[in-house]
């Protein structure tokens, strides 16, 4: 199937009881058994749920993977990955990444003996010097959050295979509509489903997609044993959201490009971070460049940045991204506040950086809102 057809049909079947075309919400905690151990494939809803199973199959299909697993949040899915390792293991991560990922790495799992290296990954050859006998995984986002840098997944996959370490890719910003990390050498694809996959700012969820059967079994064991699973209502909402992923993402891409081009010409704007402008060779791994844009103002004035963020009418000031509505966020005080200032500045994340999640409204209204807010 082509992508749009998969988005609508993959992983779902008409309900065998009624023929309902939409997967029912199986709002149950347990399942009746004919005799001990004799059942219809379902025992307890933490372990299996038909609504969740349909979503997991759909997400695997969209990423061209074999196995999908859903979790209660994006961070719960990262937590599951980290439980694959033991004290003394080391993980190399991009130094430009989501603040919540940095927080769980450094504030939770560092206390349990995992060691993390945060390094620039635009030149994958420079990453190799951090690999040693204890290295177990490379962790990357591309495009990165919030500086929209691109990391070459193919090069990372080659490096990971050379040293027999896992490669995990946070594909939240791109979605499978724009890039397919498993086909470029990734072992694990992670999503904050809360964002573009759900797409309507009404669900919190995470997901992992893998091809390796043994890895999938280990992650499924962790999913069941730790219990951080999403409820069937949330799974239903994401199944519904996936059916319009392709049309939503296309409009996000169109609007994102228009906004980036407008900001690049604005006399009060200093830098614009947008993957579509990048000359990085990794640009070819994406079919388009999404709806995420970040920028700084000339003068790098904190009060002026706050004034701008408080002046929007169509863009809403809030956490998160990837919904149909446009959002504006201040990473230094919101999404990335858990990263120490000196580390943020070292990676290029200024205190006055403004991040936009460009929605699917009429582009004329969005540009007019930027015009009046920036002045």
Short mmCIF file of C-alpha atoms in Angstrom, two decimals:
data_model
loop_
_atom_site.label_atom_id
_atom_site.label_comp_id
_atom_site.label_asym_id
_atom_site.label_seq_id
_atom_site.Cartn_x
_atom_site.Cartn_y
_atom_site.Cartn_z
CA UNK A 1 0.00 0.00 0.00
CA UNK A 2 0.99 3.61 -0.54
CA UNK A 3 1.24 5.80 2.56
CA UNK A 4 -2.20 7.44 2.45
CA UNK A 5 -3.91 4.09 1.99
CA UNK A 6 -1.93 2.60 4.87
CA UNK A 7 -2.75 5.57 7.12
CA UNK A 8 -6.45 4.83 6.67
CA UNK A 9 -6.49 1.03 6.51
CA UNK A 10 -3.32 -0.56 7.96
CA UNK A 11 -3.67 -2.53 11.17
CA UNK A 12 -7.44 -2.19 11.43
CA UNK A 13 -10.23 -4.56 10.44
CA UNK A 14 -14.02 -4.28 10.73
CA UNK A 15 -15.22 -5.40 14.15
CA UNK A 16 -15.93 -9.15 13.86
CA UNK A 17 -18.98 -8.91 16.14
CA UNK A 18 -20.88 -6.08 14.45
CA UNK A 19 -18.95 -5.15 11.32
CA UNK A 20 -18.24 -1.66 12.73
CA UNK A 21 -15.70 0.03 10.44
CA UNK A 22 -14.08 1.88 13.34
CA UNK A 23 -12.14 -0.18 15.89
CA UNK A 24 -14.29 -0.32 19.05
CA UNK A 25 -13.08 1.07 22.36
CA UNK A 26 -12.62 -2.08 24.41
CA UNK A 27 -13.14 -0.42 27.77
CA UNK A 28 -12.48 -3.46 29.93
CA UNK A 29 -9.92 -4.42 32.54
CA UNK A 30 -10.23 -8.19 32.15
CA UNK A 31 -11.60 -10.93 29.89
CA UNK A 32 -13.73 -13.97 30.75
CA UNK A 33 -12.00 -17.33 30.25
CA UNK A 34 -13.73 -20.62 29.47
CA UNK A 35 -11.29 -22.46 31.74
CA UNK A 36 -7.95 -21.53 33.33
CA UNK A 37 -5.65 -20.63 30.45
CA UNK A 38 -8.38 -21.20 27.83
CA UNK A 39 -9.36 -17.84 26.39
CA UNK A 40 -9.63 -15.85 23.15
CA UNK A 41 -6.12 -14.41 23.25
CA UNK A 42 -6.84 -11.83 25.93
CA UNK A 43 -6.40 -12.22 29.69
CA UNK A 44 -5.80 -8.83 31.32
CA UNK A 45 -5.91 -5.35 29.80
CA UNK A 46 -2.46 -4.26 30.96
CA UNK A 47 -1.07 -7.10 28.85
CA UNK A 48 -3.39 -6.99 25.85
CA UNK A 49 -6.23 -4.81 24.61
CA UNK A 50 -7.80 -5.10 21.14
CA UNK A 51 -7.95 -1.32 20.63
CA UNK A 52 -4.28 -0.97 21.57
CA UNK A 53 -3.33 -3.95 19.42
CA UNK A 54 -4.94 -2.32 16.37
CA UNK A 55 -3.04 0.91 16.99
CA UNK A 56 0.26 -0.90 17.51
CA UNK A 57 -0.22 -2.74 14.20
CA UNK A 58 -1.10 0.50 12.41
CA UNK A 59 1.97 2.33 13.71
CA UNK A 60 4.26 -0.57 12.77
CA UNK A 61 2.82 -0.54 9.25
CA UNK A 62 3.33 3.21 8.82
CA UNK A 63 7.00 2.91 9.85
CA UNK A 64 7.45 -0.18 7.63
CA UNK A 65 8.29 -2.12 10.80
CA UNK A 66 7.20 -5.48 12.18
CA UNK A 67 6.33 -4.68 15.79
CA UNK A 68 4.68 -1.67 17.41
CA UNK A 69 4.34 -1.03 21.14
CA UNK A 70 2.40 1.81 22.75
CA UNK A 71 3.05 3.44 26.13
CA UNK A 72 1.29 5.92 28.38
CA UNK A 73 3.51 8.80 27.20
CA UNK A 74 6.52 9.51 25.04
CA UNK A 75 8.71 9.48 28.12
CA UNK A 76 7.25 6.13 29.18
CA UNK A 77 8.43 4.72 25.85
CA UNK A 78 11.93 6.14 26.44
CA UNK A 79 11.83 4.68 29.96
CA UNK A 80 11.13 1.26 28.43
CA UNK A 81 14.17 1.54 26.14
CA UNK A 82 16.44 2.49 29.05
CA UNK A 83 15.28 -0.60 30.97
CA UNK A 84 17.03 -2.70 28.33
CA UNK A 85 20.37 -1.71 29.89
CA UNK A 86 22.26 -2.37 33.12
CA UNK A 87 24.59 -0.31 35.37
CA UNK A 88 27.84 0.56 33.60
CA UNK A 89 26.29 0.69 30.14
CA UNK A 90 26.85 3.89 28.16
CA UNK A 91 24.61 5.78 25.74
CA UNK A 92 25.70 8.46 23.27
CA UNK A 93 23.01 11.07 22.61
CA UNK A 94 22.77 14.19 20.51
CA UNK A 95 23.46 17.34 22.54
CA UNK A 96 20.45 19.09 20.98
CA UNK A 97 17.43 17.19 22.25
CA UNK A 98 14.11 17.43 24.03
CA UNK A 99 14.46 18.55 27.65
CA UNK A 100 12.34 15.70 29.00
CA UNK A 101 14.64 13.16 27.35
CA UNK A 102 17.67 14.88 28.88
CA UNK A 103 15.93 14.88 32.28
CA UNK A 104 15.10 11.16 32.34
CA UNK A 105 18.64 10.36 31.15
CA UNK A 106 20.46 12.51 33.70
CA UNK A 107 18.10 12.78 36.69
CA UNK A 108 16.70 9.25 36.73
CA UNK A 109 18.86 6.71 34.93
CA UNK A 110 22.23 8.24 35.76
CA UNK A 111 21.34 7.38 39.36
CA UNK A 112 21.02 3.73 38.35
CA UNK A 113 24.48 3.54 36.83
CA UNK A 114 23.89 4.36 33.16
CA UNK A 115 26.35 6.83 31.66
CA UNK A 116 25.38 9.37 29.01
CA UNK A 117 27.48 11.38 26.58
CA UNK A 118 25.82 14.39 24.90
CA UNK A 119 27.66 15.26 21.70
CA UNK A 120 27.02 17.09 18.41
CA UNK A 121 26.02 14.60 15.73
CA UNK A 122 26.09 16.64 12.52
CA UNK A 123 29.44 14.98 11.73
CA UNK A 124 28.95 11.31 12.53
CA UNK A 125 32.69 10.57 12.18
CA UNK A 126 33.35 12.68 15.28
CA UNK A 127 30.89 10.57 17.30
CA UNK A 128 32.95 7.40 16.91
CA UNK A 129 35.61 8.54 19.39
CA UNK A 130 33.03 8.34 22.20
CA UNK A 131 32.27 4.66 21.52
CA UNK A 132 33.91 2.12 23.81
CA UNK A 133 33.30 -1.41 25.05
CA UNK A 134 30.51 -0.20 27.37
CA UNK A 135 28.58 1.69 24.67
CA UNK A 136 25.18 0.11 24.04
CA UNK A 137 23.15 2.68 22.11
CA UNK A 138 23.20 5.83 19.97
CA UNK A 139 20.23 8.12 20.61
CA UNK A 140 19.30 10.80 18.14
CA UNK A 141 16.52 13.16 17.14
CA UNK A 142 16.27 14.46 13.61
CA UNK A 143 15.18 17.17 13.11
CA UNK A 144 16.38 18.09 16.58
CA UNK A 145 14.29 19.87 19.18
CA UNK A 146 14.35 22.88 19.16
CA UNK A 147 17.17 23.86 16.77
CA UNK A 148 15.91 21.77 13.82
CA UNK A 149 19.32 20.32 13.03
CA UNK A 150 19.49 17.27 10.80
CA UNK A 151 21.41 14.11 11.70
CA UNK A 152 22.32 11.56 9.04
CA UNK A 153 20.42 8.42 10.05
CA UNK A 154 22.14 6.28 7.41
CA UNK A 155 25.58 7.29 8.71
CA UNK A 156 24.48 6.68 12.29
CA UNK A 157 23.16 3.26 11.31
CA UNK A 158 26.46 2.35 9.65
CA UNK A 159 28.36 3.43 12.77
CA UNK A 160 26.00 1.51 15.08
CA UNK A 161 26.31 -1.68 13.04
CA UNK A 162 30.11 -1.36 12.92
CA UNK A 163 30.29 -1.33 16.73
CA UNK A 164 27.30 -3.63 17.35
CA UNK A 165 25.30 -1.04 19.30
CA UNK A 166 21.62 -0.13 19.03
CA UNK A 167 20.48 2.93 17.12
CA UNK A 168 17.33 4.61 18.42
CA UNK A 169 15.75 7.51 16.53
CA UNK A 170 13.14 9.90 17.93
CA UNK A 171 11.01 10.43 14.81
CA UNK A 172 8.43 12.69 16.48
CA UNK A 173 9.06 15.84 14.44
CA UNK A 174 9.20 14.10 11.07
CA UNK A 175 6.64 11.27 11.47
CA UNK A 176 6.75 8.29 9.12
CA UNK A 177 5.16 10.50 6.47
CA UNK A 178 8.44 12.41 6.10
CA UNK A 179 11.13 9.83 6.96
CA UNK A 180 11.49 6.13 7.75
CA UNK A 181 14.44 5.53 10.11
CA UNK A 182 14.12 1.73 10.16
CA UNK A 183 14.87 1.69 6.43
CA UNK A 184 18.02 3.75 7.08
CA UNK A 185 19.51 1.49 9.74
CA UNK A 186 17.67 2.34 12.97
CA UNK A 187 16.86 -0.49 15.39
CA UNK A 188 14.22 1.41 17.35
CA UNK A 189 11.96 4.25 16.23
CA UNK A 190 10.38 6.25 19.04
CA UNK A 191 7.43 8.65 18.85
CA UNK A 192 5.77 11.03 21.18
CA UNK A 193 2.38 10.03 19.77
CA UNK A 194 0.98 13.02 21.65
CA UNK A 195 2.26 15.20 18.82
CA UNK A 196 1.69 14.73 15.08
CA UNK A 197 0.48 11.12 15.11
CA UNK A 198 -2.44 11.98 17.40
CA UNK A 199 -2.51 15.43 15.87
CA UNK A 200 -5.34 17.03 17.83
CA UNK A 201 -3.83 17.92 21.23
CA UNK A 202 -6.21 15.55 23.02
CA UNK A 203 -4.03 12.54 23.86
CA UNK A 204 -0.76 11.77 25.66
CA UNK A 205 1.01 8.64 24.41
CA UNK A 206 4.33 7.17 23.26
CA UNK A 207 5.27 4.40 20.85
CA UNK A 208 8.20 2.23 19.80
CA UNK A 209 8.53 0.44 16.47
CA UNK A 210 11.13 -2.27 15.82
CA UNK A 211 11.88 -5.05 13.34
CA UNK A 212 13.90 -7.44 15.48
CA UNK A 213 11.72 -10.15 17.04
CA UNK A 214 13.88 -10.66 20.13
CA UNK A 215 14.09 -6.91 20.81
CA UNK A 216 10.31 -6.65 20.40
CA UNK A 217 9.83 -9.46 22.95
CA UNK A 218 12.08 -7.74 25.47
CA UNK A 219 10.24 -4.44 25.07
CA UNK A 220 6.85 -6.15 25.28
CA UNK A 221 7.93 -7.80 28.53
CA UNK A 222 8.94 -4.39 29.91
CA UNK A 223 5.67 -2.87 28.68
CA UNK A 224 3.67 -5.49 30.57
CA UNK A 225 5.91 -5.74 33.64
CA UNK A 226 6.16 -1.97 34.18
CA UNK A 227 2.57 -1.31 33.18
CA UNK A 228 2.93 2.11 31.56
CA UNK A 229 0.28 1.39 28.93
CA UNK A 230 -2.23 3.75 27.31
CA UNK A 231 -5.96 3.32 27.81
CA UNK A 232 -8.28 2.18 25.02
CA UNK A 233 -9.96 5.60 24.68
CA UNK A 234 -6.60 7.22 23.93
CA UNK A 235 -5.74 4.44 21.47
CA UNK A 236 -9.04 5.04 19.69
CA UNK A 237 -8.31 8.75 19.40
CA UNK A 238 -4.90 8.10 17.85
CA UNK A 239 -6.32 5.52 15.43
CA UNK A 240 -8.71 8.24 14.30
CA UNK A 241 -5.90 10.79 14.08
CA UNK A 242 -3.74 8.53 11.93
CA UNK A 243 -6.38 8.45 9.21
CA UNK A 244 -5.64 12.09 8.34
CA UNK A 245 -1.88 12.08 9.08
CA UNK A 246 -0.89 12.42 5.44
CA UNK A 247 -3.18 15.36 4.66
CA UNK A 248 -2.37 17.11 7.93
CA UNK A 249 1.39 16.70 7.46
CA UNK A 250 1.25 18.04 3.94
CA UNK A 251 -0.43 21.23 5.16
CA UNK A 252 1.96 21.48 8.12
CA UNK A 253 4.84 21.29 5.61
CA UNK A 254 3.35 23.93 3.30
CA UNK A 255 2.62 26.33 6.14
CA UNK A 256 5.96 25.65 7.84
CA UNK A 257 7.91 26.53 4.71
CA UNK A 258 5.91 29.73 4.17
CA UNK A 259 6.46 30.82 7.78
CA UNK A 260 10.20 30.06 7.62
CA UNK A 261 10.58 32.04 4.41
CA UNK A 262 8.63 34.96 5.90
CA UNK A 263 10.77 35.01 9.06
CA UNK A 264 14.01 34.77 7.07
CA UNK A 265 13.16 38.08 5.38
CA UNK A 266 11.91 39.88 8.51
CA UNK A 267 14.10 42.82 9.52
CA UNK A 268 13.73 42.11 13.26
CA UNK A 269 14.55 38.39 13.03
CA UNK A 270 18.13 37.24 13.51
CA UNK A 271 18.34 33.48 12.87
CA UNK A 272 15.72 31.05 11.56
CA UNK A 273 16.06 27.32 12.24
CA UNK A 274 14.20 25.25 9.65
CA UNK A 275 15.39 21.94 8.18
CA UNK A 276 14.27 22.92 4.69
CA UNK A 277 16.98 25.61 4.62
CA UNK A 278 19.74 23.19 5.61
CA UNK A 279 22.56 22.33 3.22
CA UNK A 280 23.35 19.25 5.33
CA UNK A 281 23.55 16.06 3.21
CA UNK A 282 21.02 14.43 5.57
CA UNK A 283 18.37 16.69 4.03
CA UNK A 284 17.80 14.05 1.36
CA UNK A 285 16.50 11.57 3.96
CA UNK A 286 13.27 13.61 4.33
CA UNK A 287 10.53 13.88 1.71
CA UNK A 288 9.55 17.32 3.11
CA UNK A 289 10.42 19.34 6.20
CA UNK A 290 7.47 19.54 8.56
CA UNK A 291 5.86 22.35 10.51
CA UNK A 292 8.47 23.09 13.17
CA UNK A 293 10.36 26.40 13.00
CA UNK A 294 12.40 28.24 15.63
CA UNK A 295 13.93 31.70 15.53
CA UNK A 296 15.69 34.43 17.52
CA UNK A 297 15.22 38.17 17.40
CA UNK A 298 17.94 40.69 16.64
CA UNK A 299 19.42 42.03 19.84
CA UNK A 300 18.71 38.78 21.68
CA UNK A 301 16.62 40.70 24.23
CA UNK A 302 14.79 38.58 26.79
CA UNK A 303 12.00 41.10 27.46
CA UNK A 304 11.39 41.63 23.75
CA UNK A 305 11.12 37.87 23.19
CA UNK A 306 8.58 37.60 26.03
CA UNK A 307 6.63 40.53 24.59
CA UNK A 308 6.42 38.83 21.20
CA UNK A 309 5.32 35.49 22.67
CA UNK A 310 2.60 37.21 24.69
CA UNK A 311 1.28 39.16 21.68
CA UNK A 312 -0.02 36.37 19.46
CA UNK A 313 -3.71 35.95 18.70
CA UNK A 314 -3.81 32.89 16.41
CA UNK A 315 -0.69 31.15 17.72
CA UNK A 316 -1.35 29.91 21.26
CA UNK A 317 1.38 30.08 23.92
CA UNK A 318 1.70 26.61 25.36
CA UNK A 319 3.73 23.42 25.75
CA UNK A 320 3.67 20.64 23.16
CA UNK A 321 3.48 20.67 19.36
CA UNK A 322 2.09 18.83 16.38
CA UNK A 323 -1.60 19.66 16.78
CA UNK A 324 -3.79 21.15 14.06
CA UNK A 325 -3.60 24.50 15.88
CA UNK A 326 -0.46 26.65 15.84
CA UNK A 327 1.51 26.92 19.07
CA UNK A 328 4.38 29.12 20.24
CA UNK A 329 6.76 27.95 22.96
CA UNK A 330 9.73 29.39 24.85
CA UNK A 331 12.09 26.39 25.14
CA UNK A 332 14.45 27.91 27.73
CA UNK A 333 11.66 28.29 30.29
CA UNK A 334 9.25 25.60 29.12
CA UNK A 335 10.16 22.44 27.15
CA UNK A 336 13.92 22.62 27.83
CA UNK A 337 14.00 24.21 31.28
CA UNK A 338 15.46 21.00 32.76
CA UNK A 339 18.66 21.44 30.72
CA UNK A 340 21.23 23.62 32.58
CA UNK A 341 21.67 27.04 31.00
CA UNK A 342 25.37 26.57 30.25
CA UNK A 343 24.63 23.34 28.38
CA UNK A 344 21.75 24.95 26.50
CA UNK A 345 23.93 27.84 25.41
CA UNK A 346 26.75 25.52 24.44
CA UNK A 347 24.45 23.64 22.07
CA UNK A 348 23.15 26.93 20.62
CA UNK A 349 19.83 27.17 22.46
CA UNK A 350 19.62 30.84 23.42
CA UNK A 351 17.40 32.13 26.22
CA UNK A 352 15.44 34.13 23.66
CA UNK A 353 14.80 31.32 21.17
CA UNK A 354 11.14 31.11 20.12
CA UNK A 355 9.78 27.81 18.78
CA UNK A 356 6.74 27.62 16.54
CA UNK A 357 4.61 24.56 15.86
CA UNK A 358 2.94 25.72 12.67
CA UNK A 359 -0.59 24.39 12.40
CA UNK A 360 -2.92 23.89 9.45
CA UNK A 361 -4.82 27.19 9.60
CA UNK A 362 -4.92 29.58 6.64
CA UNK A 363 -1.37 30.75 6.04
CA UNK A 364 -2.46 34.37 5.53
CA UNK A 365 -3.83 34.47 9.07
CA UNK A 366 -0.67 32.95 10.52
CA UNK A 367 1.62 35.40 8.76
CA UNK A 368 -0.59 38.32 9.79
CA UNK A 369 -0.35 37.12 13.40
CA UNK A 370 3.44 36.97 13.21
CA UNK A 371 3.48 40.40 11.62
CA UNK A 372 1.52 42.06 14.42
CA UNK A 373 3.29 40.14 17.21
CA UNK A 374 6.86 40.84 16.07
CA UNK A 375 6.03 44.35 14.83
#
